[in-house]
Amino acid sequence: GAGVSQSPRYKVAKRGQDVALRCDPISGHVSLFWYQQALGQGPEFLTYFQNEAQLDKSGLPSDRFFAERPEGSVSTLKIQRTQQEDSAVYLCASSPGQAEETQYFGPGTRLLVL
Amino acid sequence: DQQVKQNSPSLSVQEGRISILNCDYTNSMFDYFLWYKKYPAEGPTFLISISSIKDKNEDGRFTVFLNKSAKHLSLHIVPSQPGDSAVYFCAASLRSSGAGSYQLTFGKGTKLSVIP
């Protein structure tokens, strides 16, 4: 079956530009997570949705980062006024239920801010 | 302060031999641990997991051992194959926290190279 998909796979932005990253989770998965992975590091948690409800946004690094999942399926991570330190791979993961620990990851979006 | 640590950035092993990847954690509240494998330009792929109520879980060539008193877990791959060459991430979660979030806390990864 189809896994988690993300688009675009690569994004180059000029500093100060707004970007929007899309995640299509596995169909029917209740939970959706966003992670940020800097070069040479492990993924770091950004935010978590259970259906359309954003239950945890403690990992968002600043108020320039905003995520939504309005219909409980597709999610968008938006970064406003991008800065060079935002350059990273942004990973989306989904899991079947609210207490399911195994998260299935998409291929990521590699963002480069110049 | 890193709560999950993988102190070996890289490991090289001969094909057919055992690969042992190590992971340490500092938060004693973690109660679920996972290993993910990552190839370049792909997302992490789930490999194997273990609950804190167990000390061993086995799946084919992969075995994870958990030593709670030492806050240490390890992944054993036997026998190692060239296709196992990838970056391996250890991750932990607070399943029973009741906080409504099941975020994973990852280590920095260990790059495994299996030499034919």
PDB file of C-alpha atoms in Angstrom:
ATOM      1  CA  GLY A   1       0.000   0.000   0.000  1.00  0.00           C
ATOM      2  CA  ALA A   2       0.940   3.638  -0.274  1.00  0.00           C
ATOM      3  CA  GLY A   3       3.222   4.997   2.394  1.00  0.00           C
ATOM      4  CA  VAL A   4       3.631   8.518   3.691  1.00  0.00           C
ATOM      5  CA  SER A   5       4.340  10.971   0.906  1.00  0.00           C
ATOM      6  CA  GLN A   6       5.772  14.456   1.112  1.00  0.00           C
ATOM      7  CA  SER A   7       6.080  17.294  -1.352  1.00  0.00           C
ATOM      8  CA  PRO A   8       8.092  18.959  -2.571  1.00  0.00           C
ATOM      9  CA  ARG A   9      11.083  16.680  -2.088  1.00  0.00           C
ATOM     10  CA  TYR A  10      13.474  19.612  -2.416  1.00  0.00           C
ATOM     11  CA  LYS A  11      12.899  23.296  -1.864  1.00  0.00           C
ATOM     12  CA  VAL A  12      15.301  26.182  -2.250  1.00  0.00           C
ATOM     13  CA  ALA A  13      14.122  29.437  -0.698  1.00  0.00           C
ATOM     14  CA  LYS A  14      15.619  32.874  -0.400  1.00  0.00           C
ATOM     15  CA  ARG A  15      15.967  34.187   3.107  1.00  0.00           C
ATOM     16  CA  GLY A  16      12.755  35.904   4.124  1.00  0.00           C
ATOM     17  CA  GLN A  17      10.562  33.860   1.794  1.00  0.00           C
ATOM     18  CA  ASP A  18       7.579  31.846   3.102  1.00  0.00           C
ATOM     19  CA  VAL A  19       7.449  28.104   2.352  1.00  0.00           C
ATOM     20  CA  ALA A  20       4.779  25.423   2.681  1.00  0.00           C
ATOM     21  CA  LEU A  21       5.595  21.740   2.998  1.00  0.00           C
ATOM     22  CA  ARG A  22       2.950  19.092   2.450  1.00  0.00           C
ATOM     23  CA  CYS A  23       2.486  15.679   4.033  1.00  0.00           C
ATOM     24  CA  ASP A  24       0.070  12.958   2.913  1.00  0.00           C
ATOM     25  CA  PRO A  25      -0.079  10.358   5.697  1.00  0.00           C
ATOM     26  CA  ILE A  26      -1.018   6.726   5.287  1.00  0.00           C
ATOM     27  CA  SER A  27      -4.766   6.563   4.710  1.00  0.00           C
ATOM     28  CA  GLY A  28      -6.718   6.201   7.927  1.00  0.00           C
ATOM     29  CA  HIS A  29      -3.826   7.027  10.227  1.00  0.00           C
ATOM     30  CA  VAL A  30      -5.005   9.065  13.175  1.00  0.00           C
ATOM     31  CA  SER A  31      -1.695  10.463  14.366  1.00  0.00           C
ATOM     32  CA  LEU A  32       0.637  12.702  12.391  1.00  0.00           C
ATOM     33  CA  PHE A  33       4.010  14.053  13.448  1.00  0.00           C
ATOM     34  CA  TRP A  34       6.470  16.574  12.020  1.00  0.00           C
ATOM     35  CA  TYR A  35      10.189  16.331  12.720  1.00  0.00           C
ATOM     36  CA  GLN A  36      13.156  18.482  11.704  1.00  0.00           C
ATOM     37  CA  GLN A  37      16.480  16.815  10.922  1.00  0.00           C
ATOM     38  CA  ALA A  38      19.565  18.982  10.693  1.00  0.00           C
ATOM     39  CA  LEU A  39      22.684  17.689   8.968  1.00  0.00           C
ATOM     40  CA  GLY A  40      24.424  15.035  11.041  1.00  0.00           C
ATOM     41  CA  GLN A  41      21.695  14.978  13.672  1.00  0.00           C
ATOM     42  CA  GLY A  42      18.757  12.775  14.498  1.00  0.00           C
ATOM     43  CA  PRO A  43      15.211  13.927  13.788  1.00  0.00           C
ATOM     44  CA  GLU A  44      13.811  16.372  16.347  1.00  0.00           C
ATOM     45  CA  PHE A  45      10.136  16.602  17.180  1.00  0.00           C
ATOM     46  CA  LEU A  46       8.215  19.659  16.029  1.00  0.00           C
ATOM     47  CA  THR A  47       4.503  18.997  16.424  1.00  0.00           C
ATOM     48  CA  TYR A  48       1.819  16.304  16.724  1.00  0.00           C
ATOM     49  CA  PHE A  49      -1.758  15.986  15.473  1.00  0.00           C
ATOM     50  CA  GLN A  50      -4.446  13.567  16.475  1.00  0.00           C
ATOM     51  CA  ASN A  51      -6.911  13.782  13.605  1.00  0.00           C
ATOM     52  CA  GLU A  52      -7.362  17.533  13.056  1.00  0.00           C
ATOM     53  CA  ALA A  53      -6.416  18.527  16.607  1.00  0.00           C
ATOM     54  CA  GLN A  54      -2.905  19.820  17.189  1.00  0.00           C
ATOM     55  CA  LEU A  55      -2.215  18.313  20.604  1.00  0.00           C
ATOM     56  CA  ASP A  56       1.450  19.167  20.968  1.00  0.00           C
ATOM     57  CA  LYS A  57       3.419  21.962  19.342  1.00  0.00           C
ATOM     58  CA  SER A  58       6.125  22.173  21.951  1.00  0.00           C
ATOM     59  CA  GLY A  59       8.892  21.468  19.444  1.00  0.00           C
ATOM     60  CA  LEU A  60       8.165  24.315  17.054  1.00  0.00           C
ATOM     61  CA  PRO A  61      11.288  26.507  17.269  1.00  0.00           C
ATOM     62  CA  SER A  62       9.582  29.860  16.823  1.00  0.00           C
ATOM     63  CA  ASP A  63       6.299  31.511  15.936  1.00  0.00           C
ATOM     64  CA  ARG A  64       7.454  31.547  12.314  1.00  0.00           C
ATOM     65  CA  PHE A  65       6.569  27.848  12.210  1.00  0.00           C
ATOM     66  CA  PHE A  66       2.935  26.893  11.807  1.00  0.00           C
ATOM     67  CA  ALA A  67       1.301  23.543  11.081  1.00  0.00           C
ATOM     68  CA  GLU A  68      -2.228  22.536  10.264  1.00  0.00           C
ATOM     69  CA  ARG A  69      -4.262  19.443   9.438  1.00  0.00           C
ATOM     70  CA  PRO A  70      -7.741  20.876   8.851  1.00  0.00           C
ATOM     71  CA  GLU A  71      -9.538  17.714   7.751  1.00  0.00           C
ATOM     72  CA  GLY A  72      -7.560  15.197   9.737  1.00  0.00           C
ATOM     73  CA  SER A  73      -5.632  13.824   6.779  1.00  0.00           C
ATOM     74  CA  VAL A  74      -3.198  15.992   4.771  1.00  0.00           C
ATOM     75  CA  SER A  75      -0.993  18.298   6.813  1.00  0.00           C
ATOM     76  CA  THR A  76       0.948  21.408   5.883  1.00  0.00           C
ATOM     77  CA  LEU A  77       3.957  22.809   7.702  1.00  0.00           C
ATOM     78  CA  LYS A  78       4.453  26.479   6.949  1.00  0.00           C
ATOM     79  CA  ILE A  79       7.568  28.458   7.690  1.00  0.00           C
ATOM     80  CA  GLN A  80       7.328  32.225   7.432  1.00  0.00           C
ATOM     81  CA  ARG A  81      10.248  34.558   6.759  1.00  0.00           C
ATOM     82  CA  THR A  82      12.678  31.678   6.375  1.00  0.00           C
ATOM     83  CA  GLN A  83      16.162  32.000   7.817  1.00  0.00           C
ATOM     84  CA  GLN A  84      19.339  30.093   7.043  1.00  0.00           C
ATOM     85  CA  GLU A  85      19.086  28.067  10.247  1.00  0.00           C
ATOM     86  CA  ASP A  86      15.791  26.647   8.973  1.00  0.00           C
ATOM     87  CA  SER A  87      17.763  24.640   6.386  1.00  0.00           C
ATOM     88  CA  ALA A  88      17.117  21.002   7.228  1.00  0.00           C
ATOM     89  CA  VAL A  89      15.162  17.932   6.177  1.00  0.00           C
ATOM     90  CA  TYR A  90      11.561  18.073   7.345  1.00  0.00           C
ATOM     91  CA  LEU A  91      10.123  14.632   8.024  1.00  0.00           C
ATOM     92  CA  CYS A  92       6.493  13.710   8.405  1.00  0.00           C
ATOM     93  CA  ALA A  93       5.389  10.515  10.131  1.00  0.00           C
ATOM     94  CA  SER A  94       2.018   8.917  10.770  1.00  0.00           C
ATOM     95  CA  SER A  95       0.762   6.145  12.985  1.00  0.00           C
ATOM     96  CA  PRO A  96      -2.522   4.221  13.033  1.00  0.00           C
ATOM     97  CA  GLY A  97      -3.889   5.143  16.439  1.00  0.00           C
ATOM     98  CA  GLN A  98      -3.411   7.621  19.211  1.00  0.00           C
ATOM     99  CA  ALA A  99      -1.321   5.228  21.274  1.00  0.00           C
ATOM    100  CA  GLU A 100       0.515   3.475  18.490  1.00  0.00           C
ATOM    101  CA  GLU A 101       4.208   3.862  18.997  1.00  0.00           C
ATOM    102  CA  THR A 102       5.428   2.777  15.592  1.00  0.00           C
ATOM    103  CA  GLN A 103       5.623   5.828  13.399  1.00  0.00           C
ATOM    104  CA  TYR A 104       5.974   5.470   9.648  1.00  0.00           C
ATOM    105  CA  PHE A 105       8.039   8.152   7.997  1.00  0.00           C
ATOM    106  CA  GLY A 106       7.858   9.840   4.640  1.00  0.00           C
ATOM    107  CA  PRO A 107      10.946  10.574   2.510  1.00  0.00           C
ATOM    108  CA  GLY A 108      11.230  14.130   3.826  1.00  0.00           C
ATOM    109  CA  THR A 109      11.486  17.556   2.239  1.00  0.00           C
ATOM    110  CA  ARG A 110      15.001  18.975   2.042  1.00  0.00           C
ATOM    111  CA  LEU A 111      14.810  22.737   2.564  1.00  0.00           C
ATOM    112  CA  LEU A 112      17.752  24.954   1.717  1.00  0.00           C
ATOM    113  CA  VAL A 113      17.523  28.622   2.640  1.00  0.00           C
ATOM    114  CA  LEU A 114      20.007  30.859   0.873  1.00  0.00           C
TER     115      LEU A 114
ATOM    116  CA  ASP B   1      21.111  18.023  26.737  1.00  0.00           C
ATOM    117  CA  GLN B   2      20.746  14.877  24.673  1.00  0.00           C
ATOM    118  CA  GLN B   3      18.386  12.367  26.233  1.00  0.00           C
ATOM    119  CA  VAL B   4      19.240   9.624  23.732  1.00  0.00           C
ATOM    120  CA  LYS B   5      22.870   9.097  22.820  1.00  0.00           C
ATOM    121  CA  GLN B   6      24.541   7.017  20.175  1.00  0.00           C
ATOM    122  CA  ASN B   7      28.207   7.511  20.892  1.00  0.00           C
ATOM    123  CA  SER B   8      29.586   5.709  17.859  1.00  0.00           C
ATOM    124  CA  PRO B   9      29.106   7.778  14.694  1.00  0.00           C
ATOM    125  CA  SER B  10      30.202   4.870  12.520  1.00  0.00           C
ATOM    126  CA  LEU B  11      30.821   1.137  12.548  1.00  0.00           C
ATOM    127  CA  SER B  12      32.382  -1.189   9.975  1.00  0.00           C
ATOM    128  CA  VAL B  13      31.705  -4.917  10.027  1.00  0.00           C
ATOM    129  CA  GLN B  14      32.639  -7.798   7.749  1.00  0.00           C
ATOM    130  CA  GLU B  15      29.786  -9.504   5.927  1.00  0.00           C
ATOM    131  CA  GLY B  16      28.517 -12.502   7.871  1.00  0.00           C
ATOM    132  CA  ARG B  17      29.738 -11.216  11.220  1.00  0.00           C
ATOM    133  CA  ILE B  18      27.684  -9.655  14.008  1.00  0.00           C
ATOM    134  CA  SER B  19      26.940  -5.924  14.073  1.00  0.00           C
ATOM    135  CA  ILE B  20      26.285  -4.399  17.492  1.00  0.00           C
ATOM    136  CA  LEU B  21      24.911  -0.887  17.660  1.00  0.00           C
ATOM    137  CA  ASN B  22      24.644   0.790  21.037  1.00  0.00           C
ATOM    138  CA  CYS B  23      22.368   3.430  22.510  1.00  0.00           C
ATOM    139  CA  ASP B  24      22.210   5.082  25.931  1.00  0.00           C
ATOM    140  CA  TYR B  25      19.460   7.206  27.394  1.00  0.00           C
ATOM    141  CA  THR B  26      19.235   9.502  30.384  1.00  0.00           C
ATOM    142  CA  ASN B  27      15.478   9.832  30.961  1.00  0.00           C
ATOM    143  CA  SER B  28      14.354   6.925  33.145  1.00  0.00           C
ATOM    144  CA  MET B  29      10.736   7.692  32.243  1.00  0.00           C
ATOM    145  CA  PHE B  30      11.201   6.411  28.690  1.00  0.00           C
ATOM    146  CA  ASP B  31       9.233   3.184  28.384  1.00  0.00           C
ATOM    147  CA  TYR B  32       9.349   2.304  24.710  1.00  0.00           C
ATOM    148  CA  PHE B  33      12.341   2.092  22.430  1.00  0.00           C
ATOM    149  CA  LEU B  34      12.657   1.734  18.685  1.00  0.00           C
ATOM    150  CA  TRP B  35      15.336   1.313  16.069  1.00  0.00           C
ATOM    151  CA  TYR B  36      15.014   2.890  12.668  1.00  0.00           C
ATOM    152  CA  LYS B  37      17.166   2.358   9.605  1.00  0.00           C
ATOM    153  CA  LYS B  38      17.763   5.141   7.107  1.00  0.00           C
ATOM    154  CA  TYR B  39      19.132   5.052   3.585  1.00  0.00           C
ATOM    155  CA  PRO B  40      20.303   8.284   1.906  1.00  0.00           C
ATOM    156  CA  ALA B  41      17.474  10.463   0.541  1.00  0.00           C
ATOM    157  CA  GLU B  42      14.836   8.290   2.208  1.00  0.00           C
ATOM    158  CA  GLY B  43      12.898   8.606   5.426  1.00  0.00           C
ATOM    159  CA  PRO B  44      13.659   6.403   8.447  1.00  0.00           C
ATOM    160  CA  THR B  45      12.220   2.894   8.210  1.00  0.00           C
ATOM    161  CA  PHE B  46      11.017   1.133  11.336  1.00  0.00           C
ATOM    162  CA  LEU B  47      13.108  -1.908  12.197  1.00  0.00           C
ATOM    163  CA  ILE B  48      12.315  -3.256  15.648  1.00  0.00           C
ATOM    164  CA  SER B  49      11.037  -2.065  19.012  1.00  0.00           C
ATOM    165  CA  ILE B  50      11.001  -3.071  22.663  1.00  0.00           C
ATOM    166  CA  SER B  51       8.868  -2.180  25.626  1.00  0.00           C
ATOM    167  CA  SER B  52      10.464  -1.421  28.969  1.00  0.00           C
ATOM    168  CA  ILE B  53       8.772  -4.465  30.485  1.00  0.00           C
ATOM    169  CA  LYS B  54      10.962  -6.710  28.352  1.00  0.00           C
ATOM    170  CA  ASP B  55      14.698  -7.125  28.096  1.00  0.00           C
ATOM    171  CA  LYS B  56      14.900  -8.719  24.665  1.00  0.00           C
ATOM    172  CA  ASN B  57      12.984  -8.728  21.413  1.00  0.00           C
ATOM    173  CA  GLU B  58      13.960 -10.701  18.350  1.00  0.00           C
ATOM    174  CA  ASP B  59      12.856 -10.465  14.724  1.00  0.00           C
ATOM    175  CA  GLY B  60      14.770 -12.561  12.259  1.00  0.00           C
ATOM    176  CA  ARG B  61      18.356 -11.368  12.066  1.00  0.00           C
ATOM    177  CA  PHE B  62      17.626  -8.422  14.381  1.00  0.00           C
ATOM    178  CA  THR B  63      17.600  -8.539  18.186  1.00  0.00           C
ATOM    179  CA  VAL B  64      17.248  -5.622  20.543  1.00  0.00           C
ATOM    180  CA  PHE B  65      18.426  -5.891  24.144  1.00  0.00           C
ATOM    181  CA  LEU B  66      17.363  -3.516  26.892  1.00  0.00           C
ATOM    182  CA  ASN B  67      19.209  -3.012  30.185  1.00  0.00           C
ATOM    183  CA  LYS B  68      17.028  -0.644  32.189  1.00  0.00           C
ATOM    184  CA  SER B  69      19.340  -0.375  35.164  1.00  0.00           C
ATOM    185  CA  ALA B  70      22.138   0.794  32.891  1.00  0.00           C
ATOM    186  CA  LYS B  71      19.760   2.804  30.676  1.00  0.00           C
ATOM    187  CA  HIS B  72      21.296   1.074  27.700  1.00  0.00           C
ATOM    188  CA  LEU B  73      20.006  -0.736  24.670  1.00  0.00           C
ATOM    189  CA  SER B  74      21.700  -2.433  21.799  1.00  0.00           C
ATOM    190  CA  LEU B  75      20.759  -3.733  18.364  1.00  0.00           C
ATOM    191  CA  HIS B  76      22.388  -6.953  17.172  1.00  0.00           C
ATOM    192  CA  ILE B  77      22.350  -7.901  13.511  1.00  0.00           C
ATOM    193  CA  VAL B  78      23.405 -11.477  12.749  1.00  0.00           C
ATOM    194  CA  PRO B  79      24.600 -12.244  10.164  1.00  0.00           C
ATOM    195  CA  SER B  80      25.352  -8.814   8.743  1.00  0.00           C
ATOM    196  CA  GLN B  81      24.708  -8.309   5.037  1.00  0.00           C
ATOM    197  CA  PRO B  82      25.891  -5.568   2.650  1.00  0.00           C
ATOM    198  CA  GLY B  83      22.274  -4.409   2.303  1.00  0.00           C
ATOM    199  CA  ASP B  84      22.302  -3.580   6.007  1.00  0.00           C
ATOM    200  CA  SER B  85      24.654  -0.677   5.301  1.00  0.00           C
ATOM    201  CA  ALA B  86      22.709   2.404   6.412  1.00  0.00           C
ATOM    202  CA  VAL B  87      22.381   4.877   9.273  1.00  0.00           C
ATOM    203  CA  TYR B  88      20.670   3.387  12.318  1.00  0.00           C
ATOM    204  CA  PHE B  89      18.753   5.610  14.723  1.00  0.00           C
ATOM    205  CA  CYS B  90      17.768   4.709  18.239  1.00  0.00           C
ATOM    206  CA  ALA B  91      14.564   6.390  19.465  1.00  0.00           C
ATOM    207  CA  ALA B  92      12.624   6.482  22.723  1.00  0.00           C
ATOM    208  CA  SER B  93       9.155   7.523  23.782  1.00  0.00           C
ATOM    209  CA  LEU B  94       7.074   8.133  26.898  1.00  0.00           C
ATOM    210  CA  ARG B  95       4.162   5.877  26.041  1.00  0.00           C
ATOM    211  CA  SER B  96       2.522   5.986  29.430  1.00  0.00           C
ATOM    212  CA  SER B  97       2.955   9.704  30.018  1.00  0.00           C
ATOM    213  CA  GLY B  98      -0.676  10.441  29.279  1.00  0.00           C
ATOM    214  CA  ALA B  99       0.440  13.789  27.955  1.00  0.00           C
ATOM    215  CA  GLY B 100      -1.351  13.205  24.672  1.00  0.00           C
ATOM    216  CA  SER B 101       1.786  13.192  22.575  1.00  0.00           C
ATOM    217  CA  TYR B 102       3.899  10.244  21.584  1.00  0.00           C
ATOM    218  CA  GLN B 103       6.830  12.070  20.148  1.00  0.00           C
ATOM    219  CA  LEU B 104       9.999  10.140  19.544  1.00  0.00           C
ATOM    220  CA  THR B 105      13.341  11.338  20.891  1.00  0.00           C
ATOM    221  CA  PHE B 106      16.140  10.249  18.586  1.00  0.00           C
ATOM    222  CA  GLY B 107      19.863   9.725  18.901  1.00  0.00           C
ATOM    223  CA  LYS B 108      22.242  11.144  16.293  1.00  0.00           C
ATOM    224  CA  GLY B 109      22.587   7.840  14.497  1.00  0.00           C
ATOM    225  CA  THR B 110      25.330   5.325  13.747  1.00  0.00           C
ATOM    226  CA  LYS B 111      26.443   4.721  10.186  1.00  0.00           C
ATOM    227  CA  LEU B 112      26.905   0.994   9.635  1.00  0.00           C
ATOM    228  CA  SER B 113      29.054  -0.223   6.758  1.00  0.00           C
ATOM    229  CA  VAL B 114      28.997  -3.944   6.013  1.00  0.00           C
ATOM    230  CA  ILE B 115      32.019  -4.898   3.963  1.00  0.00           C
ATOM    231  CA  PRO B 116      31.562  -7.741   1.462  1.00  0.00           C
TER     232      PRO B 116
END
